[in-house]
PDB file of C-alpha atoms in Angstrom:
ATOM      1  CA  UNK N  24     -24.115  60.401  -5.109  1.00 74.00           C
ATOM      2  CA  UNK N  25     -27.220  58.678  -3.976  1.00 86.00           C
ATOM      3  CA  UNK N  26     -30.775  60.625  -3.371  1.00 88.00           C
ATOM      4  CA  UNK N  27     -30.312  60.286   0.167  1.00 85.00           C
ATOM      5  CA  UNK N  28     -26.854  61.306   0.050  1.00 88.00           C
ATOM      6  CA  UNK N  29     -28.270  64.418  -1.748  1.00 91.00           C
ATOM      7  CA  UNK N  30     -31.267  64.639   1.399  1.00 93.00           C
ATOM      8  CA  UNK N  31     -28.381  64.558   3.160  1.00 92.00           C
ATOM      9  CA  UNK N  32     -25.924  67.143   2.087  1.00 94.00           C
ATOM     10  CA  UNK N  33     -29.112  69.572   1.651  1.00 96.00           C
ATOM     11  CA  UNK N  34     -29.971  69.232   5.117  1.00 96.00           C
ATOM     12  CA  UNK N  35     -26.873  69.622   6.900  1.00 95.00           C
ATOM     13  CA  UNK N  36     -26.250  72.985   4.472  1.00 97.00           C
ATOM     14  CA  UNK N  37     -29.793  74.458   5.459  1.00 98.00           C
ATOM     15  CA  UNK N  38     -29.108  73.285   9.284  1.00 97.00           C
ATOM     16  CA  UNK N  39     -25.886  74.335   9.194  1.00 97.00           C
ATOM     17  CA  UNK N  40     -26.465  77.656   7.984  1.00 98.00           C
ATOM     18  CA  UNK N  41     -29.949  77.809   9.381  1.00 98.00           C
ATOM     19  CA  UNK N  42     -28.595  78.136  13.158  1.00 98.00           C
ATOM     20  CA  UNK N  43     -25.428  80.049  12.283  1.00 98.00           C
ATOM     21  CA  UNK N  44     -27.348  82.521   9.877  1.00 98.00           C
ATOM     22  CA  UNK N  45     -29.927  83.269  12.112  1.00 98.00           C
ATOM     23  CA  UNK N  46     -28.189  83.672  15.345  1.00 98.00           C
ATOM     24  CA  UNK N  47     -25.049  85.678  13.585  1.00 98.00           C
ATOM     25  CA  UNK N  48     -27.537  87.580  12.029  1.00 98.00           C
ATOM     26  CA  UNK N  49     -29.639  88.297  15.201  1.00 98.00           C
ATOM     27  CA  UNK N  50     -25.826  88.916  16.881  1.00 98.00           C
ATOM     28  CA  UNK N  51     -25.285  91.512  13.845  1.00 98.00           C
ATOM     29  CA  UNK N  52     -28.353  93.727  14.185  1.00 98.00           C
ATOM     30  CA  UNK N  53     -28.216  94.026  18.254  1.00 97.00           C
ATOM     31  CA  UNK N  54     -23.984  94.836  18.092  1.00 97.00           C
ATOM     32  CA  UNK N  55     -24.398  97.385  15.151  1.00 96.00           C
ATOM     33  CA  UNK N  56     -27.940  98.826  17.137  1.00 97.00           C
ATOM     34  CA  UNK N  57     -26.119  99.432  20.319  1.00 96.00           C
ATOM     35  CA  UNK N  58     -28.379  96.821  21.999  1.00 96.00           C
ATOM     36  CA  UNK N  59     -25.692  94.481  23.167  1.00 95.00           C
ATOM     37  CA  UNK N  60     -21.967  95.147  23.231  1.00 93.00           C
ATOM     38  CA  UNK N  61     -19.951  91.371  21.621  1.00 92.00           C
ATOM     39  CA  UNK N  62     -19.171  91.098  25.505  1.00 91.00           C
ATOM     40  CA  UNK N  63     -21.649  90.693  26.822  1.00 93.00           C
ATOM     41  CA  UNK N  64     -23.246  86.958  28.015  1.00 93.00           C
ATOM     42  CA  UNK N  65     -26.374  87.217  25.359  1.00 94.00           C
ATOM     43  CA  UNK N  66     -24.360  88.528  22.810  1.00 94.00           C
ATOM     44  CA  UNK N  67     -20.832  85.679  23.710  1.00 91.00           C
ATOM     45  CA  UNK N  68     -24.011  83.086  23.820  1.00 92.00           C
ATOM     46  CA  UNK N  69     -25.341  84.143  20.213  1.00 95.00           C
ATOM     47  CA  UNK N  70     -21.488  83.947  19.150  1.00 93.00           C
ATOM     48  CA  UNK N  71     -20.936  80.723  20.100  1.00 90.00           C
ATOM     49  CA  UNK N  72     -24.654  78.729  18.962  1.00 93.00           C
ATOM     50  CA  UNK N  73     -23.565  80.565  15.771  1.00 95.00           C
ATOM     51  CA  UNK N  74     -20.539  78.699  15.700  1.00 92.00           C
ATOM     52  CA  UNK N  75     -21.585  75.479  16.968  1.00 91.00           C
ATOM     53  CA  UNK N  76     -23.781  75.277  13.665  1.00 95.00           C
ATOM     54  CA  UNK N  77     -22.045  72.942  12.074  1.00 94.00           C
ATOM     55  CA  UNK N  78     -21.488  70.698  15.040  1.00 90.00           C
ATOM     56  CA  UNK N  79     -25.213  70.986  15.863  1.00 93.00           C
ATOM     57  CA  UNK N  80     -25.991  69.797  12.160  1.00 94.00           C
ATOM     58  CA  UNK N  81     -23.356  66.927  12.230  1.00 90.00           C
ATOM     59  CA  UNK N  82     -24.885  65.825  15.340  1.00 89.00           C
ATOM     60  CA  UNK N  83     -28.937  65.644  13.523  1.00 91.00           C
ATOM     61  CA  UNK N  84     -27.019  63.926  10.159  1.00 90.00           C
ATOM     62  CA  UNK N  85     -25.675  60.939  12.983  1.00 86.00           C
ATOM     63  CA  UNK N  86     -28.853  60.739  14.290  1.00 88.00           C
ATOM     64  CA  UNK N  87     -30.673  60.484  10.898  1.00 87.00           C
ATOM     65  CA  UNK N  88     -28.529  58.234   9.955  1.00 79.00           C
ATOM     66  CA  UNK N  89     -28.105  55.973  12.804  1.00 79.00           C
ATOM     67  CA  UNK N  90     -24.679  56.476  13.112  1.00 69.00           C
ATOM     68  CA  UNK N  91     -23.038  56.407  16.662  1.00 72.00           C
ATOM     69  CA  UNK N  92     -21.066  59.624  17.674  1.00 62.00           C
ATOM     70  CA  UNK N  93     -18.380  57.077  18.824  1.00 57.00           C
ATOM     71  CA  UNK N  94     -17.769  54.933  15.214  1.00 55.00           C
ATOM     72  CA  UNK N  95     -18.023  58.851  13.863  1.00 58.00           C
ATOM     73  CA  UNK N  96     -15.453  60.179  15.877  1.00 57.00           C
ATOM     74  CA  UNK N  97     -12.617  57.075  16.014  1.00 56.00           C
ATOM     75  CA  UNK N  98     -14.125  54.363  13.179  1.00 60.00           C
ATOM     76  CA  UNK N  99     -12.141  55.858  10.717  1.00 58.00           C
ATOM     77  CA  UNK N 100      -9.412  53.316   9.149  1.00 51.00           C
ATOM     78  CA  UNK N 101      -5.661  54.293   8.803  1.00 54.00           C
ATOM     79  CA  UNK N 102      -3.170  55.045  11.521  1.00 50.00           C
ATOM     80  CA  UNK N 103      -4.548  57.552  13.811  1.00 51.00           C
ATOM     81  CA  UNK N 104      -0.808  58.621  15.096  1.00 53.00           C
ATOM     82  CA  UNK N 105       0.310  60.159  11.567  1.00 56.00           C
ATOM     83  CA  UNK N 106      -2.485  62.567  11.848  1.00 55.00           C
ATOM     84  CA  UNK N 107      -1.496  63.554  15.405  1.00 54.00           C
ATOM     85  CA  UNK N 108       2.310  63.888  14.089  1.00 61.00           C
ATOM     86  CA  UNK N 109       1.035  65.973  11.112  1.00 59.00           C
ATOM     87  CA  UNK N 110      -0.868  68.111  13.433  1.00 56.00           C
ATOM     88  CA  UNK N 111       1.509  68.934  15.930  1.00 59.00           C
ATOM     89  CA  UNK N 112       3.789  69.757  12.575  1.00 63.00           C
ATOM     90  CA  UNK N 113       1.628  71.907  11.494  1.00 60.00           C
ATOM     91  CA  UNK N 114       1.319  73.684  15.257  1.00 56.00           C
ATOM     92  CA  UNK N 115       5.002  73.816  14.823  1.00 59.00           C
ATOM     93  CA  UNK N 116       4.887  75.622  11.990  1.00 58.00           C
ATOM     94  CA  UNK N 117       1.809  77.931  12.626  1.00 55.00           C
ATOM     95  CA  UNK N 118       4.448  78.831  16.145  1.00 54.00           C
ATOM     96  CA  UNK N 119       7.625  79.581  13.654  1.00 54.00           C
ATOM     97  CA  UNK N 120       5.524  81.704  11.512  1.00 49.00           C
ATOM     98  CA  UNK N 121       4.081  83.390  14.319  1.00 49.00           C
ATOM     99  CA  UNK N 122       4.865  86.281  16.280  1.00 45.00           C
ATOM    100  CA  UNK N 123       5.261  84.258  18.949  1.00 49.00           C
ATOM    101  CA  UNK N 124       8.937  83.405  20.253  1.00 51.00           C
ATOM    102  CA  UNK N 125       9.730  79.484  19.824  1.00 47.00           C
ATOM    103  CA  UNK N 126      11.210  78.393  22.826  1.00 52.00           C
ATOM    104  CA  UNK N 127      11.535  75.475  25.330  1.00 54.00           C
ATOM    105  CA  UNK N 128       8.087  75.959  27.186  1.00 50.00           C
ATOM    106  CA  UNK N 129       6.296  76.969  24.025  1.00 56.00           C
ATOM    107  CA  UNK N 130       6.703  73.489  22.987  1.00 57.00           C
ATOM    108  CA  UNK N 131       5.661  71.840  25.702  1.00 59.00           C
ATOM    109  CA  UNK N 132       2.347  74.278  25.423  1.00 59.00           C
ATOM    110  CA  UNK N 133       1.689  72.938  21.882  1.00 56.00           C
ATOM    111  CA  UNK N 134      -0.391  69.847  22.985  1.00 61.00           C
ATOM    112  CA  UNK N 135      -2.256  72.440  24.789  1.00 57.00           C
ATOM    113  CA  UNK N 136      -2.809  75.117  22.104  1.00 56.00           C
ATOM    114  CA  UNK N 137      -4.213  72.496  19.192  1.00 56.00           C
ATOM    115  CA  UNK N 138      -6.719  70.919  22.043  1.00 56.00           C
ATOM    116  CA  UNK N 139      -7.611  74.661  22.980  1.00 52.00           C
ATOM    117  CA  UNK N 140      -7.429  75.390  19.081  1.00 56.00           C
ATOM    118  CA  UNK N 141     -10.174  72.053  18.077  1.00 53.00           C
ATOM    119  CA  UNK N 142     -12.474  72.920  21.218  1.00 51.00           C
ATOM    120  CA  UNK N 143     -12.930  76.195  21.289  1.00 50.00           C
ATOM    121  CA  UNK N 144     -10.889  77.859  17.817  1.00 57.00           C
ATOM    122  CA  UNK N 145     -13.135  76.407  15.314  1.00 61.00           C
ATOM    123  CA  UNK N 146     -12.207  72.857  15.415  1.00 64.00           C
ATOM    124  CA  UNK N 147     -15.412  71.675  16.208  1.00 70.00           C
ATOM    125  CA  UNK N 148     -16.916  73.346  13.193  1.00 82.00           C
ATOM    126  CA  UNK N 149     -14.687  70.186  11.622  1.00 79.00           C
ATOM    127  CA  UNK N 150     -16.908  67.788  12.380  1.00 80.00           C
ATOM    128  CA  UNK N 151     -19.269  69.059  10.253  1.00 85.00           C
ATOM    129  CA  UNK N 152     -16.965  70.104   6.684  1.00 88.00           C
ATOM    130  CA  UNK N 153     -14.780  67.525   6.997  1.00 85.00           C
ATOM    131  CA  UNK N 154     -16.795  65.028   9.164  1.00 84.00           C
ATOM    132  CA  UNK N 155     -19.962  65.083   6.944  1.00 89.00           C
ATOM    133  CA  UNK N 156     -19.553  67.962   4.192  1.00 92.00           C
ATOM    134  CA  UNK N 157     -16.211  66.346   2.531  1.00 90.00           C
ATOM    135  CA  UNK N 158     -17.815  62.494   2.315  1.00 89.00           C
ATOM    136  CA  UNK N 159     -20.828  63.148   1.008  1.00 92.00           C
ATOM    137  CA  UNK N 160     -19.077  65.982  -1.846  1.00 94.00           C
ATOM    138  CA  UNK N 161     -15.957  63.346  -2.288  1.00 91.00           C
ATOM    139  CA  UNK N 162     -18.714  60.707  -3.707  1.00 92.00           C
ATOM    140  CA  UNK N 163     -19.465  62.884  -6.620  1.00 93.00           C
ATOM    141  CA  UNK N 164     -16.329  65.049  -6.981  1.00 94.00           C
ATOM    142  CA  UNK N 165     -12.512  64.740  -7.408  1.00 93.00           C
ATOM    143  CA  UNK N 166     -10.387  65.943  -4.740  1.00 89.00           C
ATOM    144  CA  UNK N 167      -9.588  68.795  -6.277  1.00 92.00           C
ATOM    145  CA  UNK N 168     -13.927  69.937  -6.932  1.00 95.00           C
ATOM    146  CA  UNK N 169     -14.780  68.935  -3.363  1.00 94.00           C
ATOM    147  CA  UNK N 170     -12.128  70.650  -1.735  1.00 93.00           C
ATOM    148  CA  UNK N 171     -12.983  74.066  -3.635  1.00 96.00           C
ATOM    149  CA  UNK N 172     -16.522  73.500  -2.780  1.00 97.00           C
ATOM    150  CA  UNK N 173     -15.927  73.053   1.009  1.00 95.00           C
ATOM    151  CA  UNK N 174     -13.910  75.876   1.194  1.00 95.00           C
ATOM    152  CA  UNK N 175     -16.423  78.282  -0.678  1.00 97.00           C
ATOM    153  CA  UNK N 176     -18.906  77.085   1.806  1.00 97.00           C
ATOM    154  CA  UNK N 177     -16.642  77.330   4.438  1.00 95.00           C
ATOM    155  CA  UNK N 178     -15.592  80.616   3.489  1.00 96.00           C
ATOM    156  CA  UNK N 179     -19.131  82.014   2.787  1.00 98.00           C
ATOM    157  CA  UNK N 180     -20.187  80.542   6.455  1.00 97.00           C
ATOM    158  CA  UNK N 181     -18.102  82.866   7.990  1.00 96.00           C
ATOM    159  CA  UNK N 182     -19.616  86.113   6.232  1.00 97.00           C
ATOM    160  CA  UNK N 183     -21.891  87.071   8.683  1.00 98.00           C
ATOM    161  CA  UNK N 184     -19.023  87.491  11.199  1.00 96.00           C
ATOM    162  CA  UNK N 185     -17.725  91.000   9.601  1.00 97.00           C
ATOM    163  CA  UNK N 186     -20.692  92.714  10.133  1.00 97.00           C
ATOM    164  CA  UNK N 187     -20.935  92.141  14.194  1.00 97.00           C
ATOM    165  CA  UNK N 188     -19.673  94.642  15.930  1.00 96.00           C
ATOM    166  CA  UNK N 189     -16.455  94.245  17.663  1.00 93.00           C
ATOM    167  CA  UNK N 190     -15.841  90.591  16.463  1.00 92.00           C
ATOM    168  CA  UNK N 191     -12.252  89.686  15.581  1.00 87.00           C
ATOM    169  CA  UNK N 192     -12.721  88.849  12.040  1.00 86.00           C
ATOM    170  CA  UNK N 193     -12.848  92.337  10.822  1.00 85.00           C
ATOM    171  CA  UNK N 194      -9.489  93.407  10.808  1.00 86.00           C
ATOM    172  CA  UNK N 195      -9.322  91.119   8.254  1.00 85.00           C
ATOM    173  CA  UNK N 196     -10.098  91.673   4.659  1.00 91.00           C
ATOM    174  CA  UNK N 197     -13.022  88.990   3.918  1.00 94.00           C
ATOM    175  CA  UNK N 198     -11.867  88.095   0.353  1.00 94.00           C
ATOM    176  CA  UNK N 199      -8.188  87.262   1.720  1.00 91.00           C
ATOM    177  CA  UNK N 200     -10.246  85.270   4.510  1.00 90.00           C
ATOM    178  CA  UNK N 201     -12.068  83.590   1.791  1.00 94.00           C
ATOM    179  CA  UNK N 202      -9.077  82.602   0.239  1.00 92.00           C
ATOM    180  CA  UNK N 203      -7.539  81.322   3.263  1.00 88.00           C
ATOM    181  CA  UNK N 204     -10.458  79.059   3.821  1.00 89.00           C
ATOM    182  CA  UNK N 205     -10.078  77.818   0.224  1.00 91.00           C
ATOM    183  CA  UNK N 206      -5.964  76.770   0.880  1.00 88.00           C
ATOM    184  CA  UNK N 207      -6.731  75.320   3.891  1.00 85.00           C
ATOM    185  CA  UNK N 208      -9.217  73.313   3.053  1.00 87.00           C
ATOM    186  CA  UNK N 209      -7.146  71.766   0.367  1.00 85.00           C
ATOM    187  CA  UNK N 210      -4.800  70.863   3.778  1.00 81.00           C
ATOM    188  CA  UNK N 211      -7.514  69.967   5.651  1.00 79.00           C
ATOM    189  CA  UNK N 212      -8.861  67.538   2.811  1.00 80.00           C
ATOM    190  CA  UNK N 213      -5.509  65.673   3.026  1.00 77.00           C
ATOM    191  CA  UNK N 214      -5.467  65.423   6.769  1.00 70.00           C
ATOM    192  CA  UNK N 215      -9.328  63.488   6.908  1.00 65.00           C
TER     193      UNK N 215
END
C-alpha cells in the first residue's frame, strides 16, 4: 500500500464516519431528548445524510482521484451477468428464509426488492466498503484480513444507530449485528 493509498483510506474513514457520526449522533441526542420523534422530516433527513456517509465519501475519493463516477460504477472487468445471477440467488434465498411466502408474484417482485434493497436498504453504503474500502485494504491484506477489517468497520459504523430512539436496529442485539456484518462481508468480498 502506497502513501497515497494510505491518504486515501484515512480520508474516506474520517469522511465516512465524520458525516455519519455527527449527524447519527446529533439524530441520537434530539430522539432520546424528546426534541424530535425518528418520524419526523428533520429527524428522517438526519437518518438518511447519516447513511449516505459512505456514498458522500466515495464520491470526494473519485473526485480526488480523478476518477469518473461512470469507469467507477461499470469499468470493472469480468462478466457483469454472473453477479446479477448471484444476486438474484441470493434474493432467492434471503425470500425462502424469510417469513415471507414464496410464490408466483413474489418472484416476479424480486428484481424490484434488490433495486429497492441497493437504493434505499443500504446498498449505496456499498460504494463506499466495497467500492473504495475493500481495494485500497485488498493491496495490503489477504482476503481473509481485509474482509474482517471491512466488516469491523462496517459493523462499528452502524453503532450509533441503537441509541436513536425508535430506529429499527434495536430490536436487535448489536454484537449479533456485528457479527452479521462480519459474515457478510466475507460474501460481499466475493461478489466485488
Amino acid at each position: 500500500m502506497t502513501e497515497i493509498d494510505k491518504r486515501n483510506l484515512k480520508n474516506y474513514l474520517y469522511i465516512t464516519f465524520g458525516i455519519t457520526y455527527i449527524t447519527w449522533g446529533l439524530l441520537a441526542i434530539i430522539t432520546q431528548s424528546h426534541i424530535l420523534g425518528l418520524e419526523t422530516i428533520i429527524a428522517r433527513s438526519l437518518h438518511i445524510v447519516g447513511a449516505l456517509g459512505p456514498a458522500i465519501a466515495s464520491g470526494f475519493y473519485l473526485k480526488r482521484n480523478n476518477i469518473k463516477f461512470q469507469h467507477f460504477l461499470f469499468g470493472k472487468k469480468g462478466n457483469s451477468s454472473i453477479y446479477f445471477i448471484i444476486h438474484l440467488l441470493a434474493i432467492l434465498i434471503l425470500f425462502s428464509v424469510s417469513s415471507l411466502e414464496l410464490n408466483e408474484l413474489s418472484i416476479y417482485l424480486m428484481p424490484l426488492f434488490f433495486i429497492q434493497l441497493l437504493f434505499f436498504g443500504g446498498g449505496h453504503e456499498e460504494l463506499g466498503w466495497r467500492g473504495i474500502l475493500q481495494p485500497l485494504l485488498d493491496k495490503k491484506y489477504t482476503y481473509w484480513k481485509s474482509n474482517l477489517i471491512v466488516g469491523s468497520i462496517w459493523g462499528i459504523w452502524h453503532l450509533p444507530l441503537w441509541f436513536i430512539v425508535g430506529e429499527s436496529h434495536q430490536g436487535f442485539p448489536f454484537i449479533l449485528f456485528f457479527i452479521y456484518t462480519l459474515f457478510l462481508s466475507f460474501v460481499l468480498g466475493l461478489l466485488y
